[in-house]
Short mmCIF file of C-alpha atoms in Angstrom, two decimals:
data_model
loop_
_atom_site.label_atom_id
_atom_site.label_comp_id
_atom_site.label_asym_id
_atom_site.label_seq_id
_atom_site.Cartn_x
_atom_site.Cartn_y
_atom_site.Cartn_z
CA MET A 56 0.00 0.00 0.00
CA SER A 57 1.52 3.32 -1.04
CA ASP A 58 -1.24 5.90 -1.41
CA THR A 59 -1.27 8.16 1.62
CA PRO A 60 -2.64 9.49 3.83
CA PHE A 61 -4.33 6.60 5.59
CA TYR A 62 -5.10 5.45 9.11
CA LEU A 63 -3.55 2.03 9.66
CA ILE A 64 -5.15 -0.06 12.41
CA ASP A 65 -2.97 -2.90 13.68
CA GLU A 66 -5.13 -5.94 14.40
CA ALA A 67 -2.50 -7.64 16.60
CA ARG A 68 -2.08 -4.58 18.82
CA LEU A 69 -5.83 -4.09 19.03
CA ARG A 70 -6.24 -7.68 20.15
CA GLU A 71 -3.61 -7.15 22.87
CA ASN A 72 -5.80 -4.40 24.35
CA MET A 73 -8.87 -6.58 23.98
CA ARG A 74 -7.22 -9.37 25.94
CA LYS A 75 -6.48 -6.96 28.78
CA ILE A 76 -10.13 -5.93 28.76
CA GLU A 77 -11.15 -9.59 28.81
CA ARG A 78 -8.86 -10.25 31.77
CA LEU A 79 -10.30 -7.28 33.66
CA ARG A 80 -13.86 -8.42 32.95
CA GLU A 81 -13.20 -11.97 34.08
CA ARG A 82 -11.46 -11.03 37.34
CA SER A 83 -13.72 -8.13 38.35
CA GLY A 84 -17.12 -9.12 37.00
CA ALA A 85 -17.38 -5.67 35.39
CA LYS A 86 -18.77 -5.24 31.90
CA ALA A 87 -16.96 -3.20 29.23
CA LEU A 88 -18.71 -1.02 26.66
CA LEU A 89 -16.83 0.60 23.79
CA ALA A 90 -17.18 4.40 23.92
CA LEU A 91 -18.08 5.31 20.36
CA LYS A 92 -17.28 9.01 20.89
CA CYS A 93 -13.62 7.95 20.83
CA PHE A 94 -13.59 5.18 18.25
CA ALA A 95 -16.42 4.18 15.93
CA THR A 96 -14.58 2.55 13.02
CA TRP A 97 -17.01 -0.30 12.65
CA SER A 98 -14.82 -2.30 10.29
CA ALA A 99 -12.79 -3.18 13.40
CA PHE A 100 -15.80 -4.21 15.50
CA ASP A 101 -15.54 -7.89 14.56
CA ILE A 102 -12.11 -7.93 16.22
CA MET A 103 -13.50 -6.28 19.37
CA LYS A 104 -16.89 -7.90 19.85
CA PRO A 105 -15.68 -11.19 21.38
CA TYR A 106 -13.93 -9.27 24.17
CA MET A 107 -16.48 -6.55 25.02
CA ASP A 108 -20.09 -6.40 26.16
CA GLY A 109 -21.43 -3.71 23.85
CA THR A 110 -21.27 0.02 23.19
CA THR A 111 -22.12 3.32 24.81
CA SER A 112 -23.01 6.45 22.90
CA SER A 113 -23.27 10.21 23.17
CA SER A 114 -25.81 10.85 20.42
CA LEU A 115 -28.58 9.25 18.40
CA PHE A 116 -26.31 8.46 15.46
CA GLU A 117 -23.69 6.77 17.66
CA LEU A 118 -26.46 4.82 19.36
CA HIS A 119 -27.85 3.67 16.01
CA LEU A 120 -24.37 2.64 14.84
CA GLY A 121 -23.70 0.70 18.02
CA ARG A 122 -26.93 -1.24 17.72
CA GLU A 123 -26.51 -1.88 13.99
CA LYS A 124 -22.79 -2.69 13.75
CA PHE A 125 -21.73 -3.91 17.21
CA GLY A 126 -24.92 -5.30 18.70
CA LYS A 127 -24.77 -6.80 22.18
CA GLU A 128 -25.65 -4.40 25.02
CA THR A 129 -26.37 -0.83 23.93
CA HIS A 130 -26.34 2.15 26.29
CA ALA A 131 -27.82 5.46 25.15
CA TYR A 132 -26.60 8.72 26.64
CA SER A 133 -26.96 12.28 25.43
CA VAL A 134 -26.42 15.60 27.15
CA ALA A 135 -29.93 16.44 25.94
CA TRP A 136 -32.42 14.34 23.98
CA SER A 137 -34.83 16.19 21.73
CA ASP A 138 -38.50 15.38 21.13
CA ASP A 139 -37.79 14.10 17.63
CA GLU A 140 -34.98 11.78 18.83
CA ILE A 141 -36.37 10.06 21.88
CA ASP A 142 -38.72 7.57 20.21
CA GLU A 143 -35.98 6.33 17.89
CA ALA A 144 -33.43 6.24 20.71
CA ILE A 145 -35.49 4.01 22.99
CA GLY A 146 -35.95 1.65 20.04
CA TYR A 147 -32.20 1.02 19.86
CA ALA A 148 -31.22 1.13 23.55
CA ASP A 149 -31.11 -1.46 26.31
CA LYS A 150 -30.41 1.31 28.81
CA ILE A 151 -30.98 5.03 28.42
CA ILE A 152 -29.06 7.42 30.67
CA PHE A 153 -30.48 10.89 31.16
CA ASN A 154 -28.13 13.79 31.85
CA SER A 155 -30.50 15.67 34.14
CA LEU A 156 -33.51 15.19 36.34
CA SER A 157 -35.50 17.43 34.01
CA GLN A 158 -34.75 15.14 31.05
CA LEU A 159 -35.81 12.15 33.16
CA ASP A 160 -39.01 13.97 34.10
CA ARG A 161 -39.66 14.80 30.46
CA PHE A 162 -38.90 11.47 28.79
CA GLY A 163 -38.80 8.91 31.57
CA ASP A 164 -42.30 7.57 31.01
CA LYS A 165 -41.64 6.98 27.32
CA ALA A 166 -38.57 4.94 28.26
CA ALA A 167 -40.26 2.97 31.05
CA HIS A 168 -40.02 -0.30 29.07
CA ILE A 169 -36.19 -0.23 29.17
CA GLU A 170 -33.73 0.43 31.98
CA ARG A 171 -33.32 4.09 32.83
CA GLY A 172 -30.35 5.78 34.43
CA LEU A 173 -29.10 9.22 35.39
CA ARG A 174 -25.68 10.82 35.11
CA LEU A 175 -24.17 11.49 38.53
CA ASN A 176 -21.50 14.19 38.70
CA PRO A 177 -19.25 13.73 41.76
CA ARG A 178 -17.92 17.31 41.32
CA PHE A 179 -14.31 16.23 40.85
CA SER A 180 -12.37 14.65 38.01
CA THR A 181 -8.88 13.73 36.82
CA SER A 182 -9.00 15.96 33.74
CA GLY A 183 -6.08 18.31 33.25
CA PHE A 184 -7.98 20.30 30.62
CA ASP A 185 -10.70 22.76 31.55
CA LEU A 186 -12.27 22.10 28.15
CA ALA A 187 -12.81 18.43 29.02
CA ASP A 188 -13.40 18.72 32.76
CA PRO A 189 -16.90 17.51 33.71
CA ALA A 190 -16.38 19.00 37.18
CA ARG A 191 -15.63 22.52 35.93
CA PRO A 192 -17.60 25.36 37.54
CA PHE A 193 -21.25 25.45 36.46
CA SER A 194 -20.89 22.09 34.72
CA ARG A 195 -23.98 20.98 32.81
CA LEU A 196 -22.91 17.32 32.90
CA GLY A 197 -25.01 15.36 35.37
CA GLU A 198 -26.66 15.80 38.75
CA TRP A 199 -24.84 16.06 42.09
CA ASP A 200 -27.43 17.47 44.49
CA THR A 201 -28.61 14.58 46.69
CA GLU A 202 -32.16 15.91 46.84
CA ARG A 203 -32.40 15.87 43.05
CA LEU A 204 -30.88 12.40 42.96
CA GLU A 205 -33.40 11.24 45.54
CA ALA A 206 -36.18 12.59 43.33
CA ALA A 207 -35.06 10.14 40.63
CA MET A 208 -35.08 7.07 42.84
CA GLY A 209 -37.75 4.56 41.94
CA ARG A 210 -37.50 5.60 38.29
CA ILE A 211 -33.86 4.72 37.62
CA SER A 212 -31.99 1.45 38.02
CA GLY A 213 -28.48 2.88 37.73
CA VAL A 214 -26.16 5.84 37.33
CA MET A 215 -23.28 6.75 35.07
CA ILE A 216 -20.33 8.55 36.71
CA HIS A 217 -17.81 9.74 34.14
CA TYR A 218 -14.99 11.58 35.90
CA ASN A 219 -11.70 10.03 34.71
CA CYS A 220 -9.60 11.37 31.85
CA GLU A 221 -6.46 9.50 30.74
CA ASN A 222 -6.04 8.49 34.38
CA SER A 223 -3.12 6.08 34.61
CA ASP A 224 -2.78 6.50 38.39
CA PHE A 225 -4.52 3.60 40.15
CA ALA A 226 -4.01 5.16 43.59
CA LEU A 227 -5.85 8.28 42.42
CA PHE A 228 -8.66 6.17 40.98
CA ASP A 229 -8.94 4.26 44.25
CA HIS A 230 -9.00 7.48 46.29
CA GLN A 231 -11.64 9.14 44.17
CA LEU A 232 -13.84 6.05 44.08
CA SER A 233 -13.68 6.00 47.87
CA ARG A 234 -14.93 9.60 47.88
CA ILE A 235 -17.86 8.57 45.70
CA GLU A 236 -18.64 5.67 48.02
CA ALA A 237 -18.59 7.95 51.07
CA GLU A 238 -20.73 10.72 49.59
CA PHE A 239 -23.21 8.77 47.49
CA GLY A 240 -23.16 5.32 49.09
CA ASP A 241 -26.76 5.49 50.36
CA ILE A 242 -27.96 6.06 46.79
CA LEU A 243 -25.64 3.50 45.20
CA LYS A 244 -26.92 0.72 47.47
CA ARG A 245 -30.41 1.17 46.04
CA LEU A 246 -29.33 0.71 42.42
CA ASN A 247 -28.78 -2.30 40.18
CA TRP A 248 -25.87 -0.99 38.12
CA VAL A 249 -23.23 1.73 38.12
CA SER A 250 -21.16 2.82 35.13
CA LEU A 251 -17.82 4.35 36.08
CA GLY A 252 -17.41 5.72 32.57
CA GLY A 253 -14.18 5.83 30.63
CA GLY A 254 -10.83 7.55 30.96
CA ILE A 255 -9.12 4.83 33.03
CA HIS A 256 -5.87 4.09 31.21
CA PHE A 257 -5.78 0.46 32.28
CA THR A 258 -4.37 -0.94 29.03
CA GLY A 259 -1.29 1.27 29.30
CA PRO A 260 2.14 -0.16 30.12
CA ASP A 261 2.69 -1.31 33.72
CA TYR A 262 -0.85 -0.48 34.83
CA PRO A 263 -1.80 -2.65 37.88
CA LEU A 264 -4.68 -4.36 36.10
CA ASP A 265 -5.32 -6.96 38.81
CA ALA A 266 -5.48 -4.28 41.50
CA LEU A 267 -8.07 -2.39 39.45
CA ALA A 268 -10.06 -5.58 38.93
CA ASP A 269 -10.07 -6.36 42.65
CA ARG A 270 -11.11 -2.79 43.50
CA LEU A 271 -13.99 -2.92 41.03
CA LYS A 272 -15.12 -6.27 42.41
CA LYS A 273 -15.10 -4.92 45.95
CA PHE A 274 -17.16 -1.92 44.84
CA SER A 275 -19.60 -4.23 43.10
CA ASP A 276 -19.90 -6.54 46.12
CA ASP A 277 -20.19 -3.73 48.68
CA PHE A 278 -23.06 -2.00 46.88
CA GLY A 279 -24.66 -4.96 45.16
CA VAL A 280 -24.37 -3.45 41.69
CA GLN A 281 -23.24 -4.52 38.24
CA VAL A 282 -20.26 -2.36 37.35
CA TYR A 283 -19.78 -1.04 33.83
CA LEU A 284 -16.71 0.58 32.31
CA GLU A 285 -16.75 2.61 29.09
CA PRO A 286 -13.22 2.30 27.66
CA GLY A 287 -12.64 4.47 24.62
CA GLU A 288 -8.97 5.40 24.48
CA ALA A 289 -8.12 2.39 26.64
CA SER A 290 -9.61 0.13 23.98
CA ILE A 291 -7.54 1.44 21.10
CA THR A 292 -4.46 3.13 22.56
CA GLN A 293 -1.28 2.40 20.56
CA THR A 294 -3.21 0.38 17.96
CA ALA A 295 -3.07 2.64 14.90
CA SER A 296 -0.93 5.12 13.00
CA LEU A 297 -1.53 7.87 10.50
CA GLU A 298 0.64 7.21 7.47
CA VAL A 299 1.69 10.31 5.53
CA THR A 300 4.10 11.27 2.76
CA VAL A 301 6.51 14.22 2.52
CA LEU A 302 5.40 16.61 -0.25
CA ASP A 303 7.89 19.45 0.19
CA ILE A 304 10.83 20.48 2.35
CA LEU A 305 11.46 24.09 3.36
CA ASP A 306 14.20 25.77 5.35
CA ASN A 307 13.12 29.07 6.86
CA GLY A 308 15.64 28.96 9.68
CA LYS A 309 14.12 25.62 10.63
CA LYS A 310 13.72 22.61 8.40
CA ILE A 311 10.05 21.98 7.69
CA ALA A 312 8.61 18.90 6.02
CA ILE A 313 5.12 19.40 4.60
CA VAL A 314 3.07 16.21 4.44
CA ASP A 315 -0.12 15.19 2.64
CA SER A 316 -2.25 15.44 5.76
CA SER A 317 -3.47 18.04 8.25
CA ILE A 318 -3.67 18.23 12.00
CA GLU A 319 -6.89 20.28 11.80
CA ALA A 320 -8.56 17.87 9.39
CA HIS A 321 -7.14 14.51 10.47
CA MET A 322 -5.95 14.76 14.10
CA LEU A 323 -8.15 17.55 15.39
CA ASP A 324 -7.89 16.63 19.07
CA LEU A 325 -4.20 17.55 19.05
CA LEU A 326 -5.03 21.04 17.82
CA ILE A 327 -7.88 21.48 20.31
CA TYR A 328 -5.73 20.50 23.29
CA ARG A 329 -2.51 22.09 22.01
CA GLU A 330 -0.65 18.79 21.99
CA THR A 331 1.88 17.43 19.51
CA ALA A 332 1.66 14.25 17.50
CA LYS A 333 3.70 11.18 18.40
CA LEU A 334 6.42 11.45 15.77
CA PRO A 335 9.73 9.63 15.25
CA GLN A 336 12.38 10.86 17.69
CA GLN A 337 15.50 8.89 16.73
CA GLY A 338 18.43 10.44 14.91
CA GLU A 339 20.18 13.77 14.51
CA HIS A 340 18.18 15.21 11.62
CA GLU A 341 15.45 17.47 12.98
CA TYR A 342 12.34 18.61 11.12
CA GLN A 343 9.10 20.29 11.94
CA ILE A 344 6.31 18.19 10.44
CA ALA A 345 3.56 20.40 9.04
CA GLY A 346 0.25 19.87 7.33
CA LYS A 347 -0.78 21.02 3.87
CA THR A 348 -3.71 23.31 4.73
CA CYS A 349 -3.54 27.10 4.74
CA LEU A 350 -3.90 27.24 8.54
CA ALA A 351 -0.63 28.75 9.76
CA GLY A 352 -0.61 26.55 12.85
CA ASP A 353 -1.24 23.31 10.97
CA ILE A 354 1.78 21.67 12.60
CA PHE A 355 2.06 18.09 13.86
CA GLY A 356 5.23 18.77 15.84
CA ASP A 357 8.99 18.26 15.75
CA ALA A 358 10.59 14.98 14.76
CA LYS A 359 14.06 13.47 14.47
CA PHE A 360 15.28 11.03 11.82
CA ASP A 361 18.38 8.94 11.19
CA LYS A 362 18.92 10.52 7.78
CA PRO A 363 17.77 13.65 5.94
CA LEU A 364 14.21 13.54 4.69
CA GLU A 365 13.47 13.56 0.99
CA ILE A 366 10.32 14.32 -0.93
CA GLY A 367 8.33 11.12 -1.18
CA ASP A 368 9.47 9.69 2.16
CA ARG A 369 6.84 8.06 4.36
CA ILE A 370 6.32 9.17 7.97
CA SER A 371 4.30 7.18 10.47
CA ILE A 372 2.47 9.14 13.19
CA ALA A 373 1.83 6.83 16.13
CA ASP A 374 -1.20 6.34 18.38
CA ALA A 375 -3.65 7.77 15.86
CA ALA A 376 -6.87 5.85 16.56
CA GLY A 377 -8.61 7.71 19.36
CA TYR A 378 -10.61 10.86 18.58
CA THR A 379 -9.20 11.02 15.03
CA MET A 380 -11.43 9.11 12.62
CA VAL A 381 -14.53 10.27 14.52
CA LYS A 382 -13.41 13.91 14.16
CA LYS A 383 -11.90 13.98 10.67
CA ASN A 384 -13.33 16.72 8.48
CA TRP A 385 -13.11 18.33 5.07
CA PHE A 386 -11.28 21.55 6.02
CA ASN A 387 -9.65 23.08 2.91
CA GLY A 388 -11.12 20.20 0.92
CA VAL A 389 -8.05 18.14 1.82
CA ALA A 390 -8.56 14.47 0.97
CA MET A 391 -9.55 12.41 3.99
CA PRO A 392 -7.21 9.57 4.93
CA ALA A 393 -8.29 6.12 3.85
CA ILE A 394 -8.88 3.53 6.58
CA ALA A 395 -6.87 0.30 6.52
CA ILE A 396 -6.30 -2.67 8.81
CA ARG A 397 -3.05 -4.60 9.08
CA ARG A 398 -4.11 -8.17 9.72
CA GLU A 399 -2.24 -10.48 12.07
CA ASP A 400 -0.69 -12.29 9.10
CA GLY A 401 0.86 -9.00 7.94
CA SER A 402 -1.50 -8.38 5.03
CA ILE A 403 -3.17 -4.97 4.76
CA ASP A 404 -6.84 -4.50 3.90
CA ARG A 405 -7.71 -1.07 2.60
CA ILE A 406 -11.22 -0.82 4.04
CA ARG A 407 -12.47 2.58 2.92
CA GLU A 408 -11.45 5.35 0.53
CA PHE A 409 -12.87 8.87 0.63
CA THR A 410 -13.37 10.60 -2.70
CA TYR A 411 -14.34 13.96 -4.16
CA GLU A 412 -17.89 12.64 -4.31
CA ASP A 413 -17.84 12.16 -0.51
CA TYR A 414 -16.62 15.76 -0.10
CA ARG A 415 -19.32 17.06 -2.41
CA ALA A 416 -22.04 14.98 -0.70
CA SER A 417 -21.10 16.45 2.69
CA LEU A 418 -22.21 19.86 1.45
CA SER A 419 -25.13 21.10 -0.62
#
């Protein structure tokens, strides 16, 4: 395969993460739902389905995709359901999780034939970004007032508590879960299930997976609830790359290699959070890797190579699965990367190409 750019999903690495999820499920009794807001490339679902219990969503379209392409258990969440969405949503969902008591009041009766839940906001999180912090001042994400939570009892069977963000610190997770137990324990004991959301980086290197499993099992046993996790990044971390080609090389006091991709169009999360891409860092030849759009700050970051770059060279940008394919866009009309899977036997399947017709069809 030579035509770039393309996202390359590595089946063997993806299965490694899946086996860690399977081990966690077996030891803890927790169920694992793929968070589609992070990764919804359904051509990879057949690899993931044997190891996971279903999907969780943040919108009607994600919910529909989860039901249609993944199957198994399907959780429906939205910050706010509209009148013209709710009937379709409850047709796809096994559980529907309302963000607020007012949404439960408004739509709860319609959803009475499936399990209903409410988002609980513990008012703290592990997020280092204000943009992504569900516990930020005046947060609209979930209920925390115990009187409002009490008003939902009898109508809900569970809660979703999403407060971790790339949290690789088990001790911090343990401490914060203890805070939740202390503050909301009386409510938790009256529920059937609790989702602890995503953001726990338990498939990362050297994470104490067994300790996490034992802690989750203790939580489940103490409160008599089925625990759910919603791994997004944890499911697909280190499983894919963005493959690009050098189109031009400039030297404006710094050597710059322009590639056939764009951070704004193809790795938007890096631009939003002011982070740099995971680029090669071996060698003495330094280059800034930049995208091809007219955005002045369309820069992937600085890289190092063993030898000078030449036009036509391939560069592999690592860890490019999470929050990339779900956020790719048509800025500047730059061609979207294809999607490919490297199978365990080394062969590469080019799953999807995006054409001018796709660009045109996205507009009117």
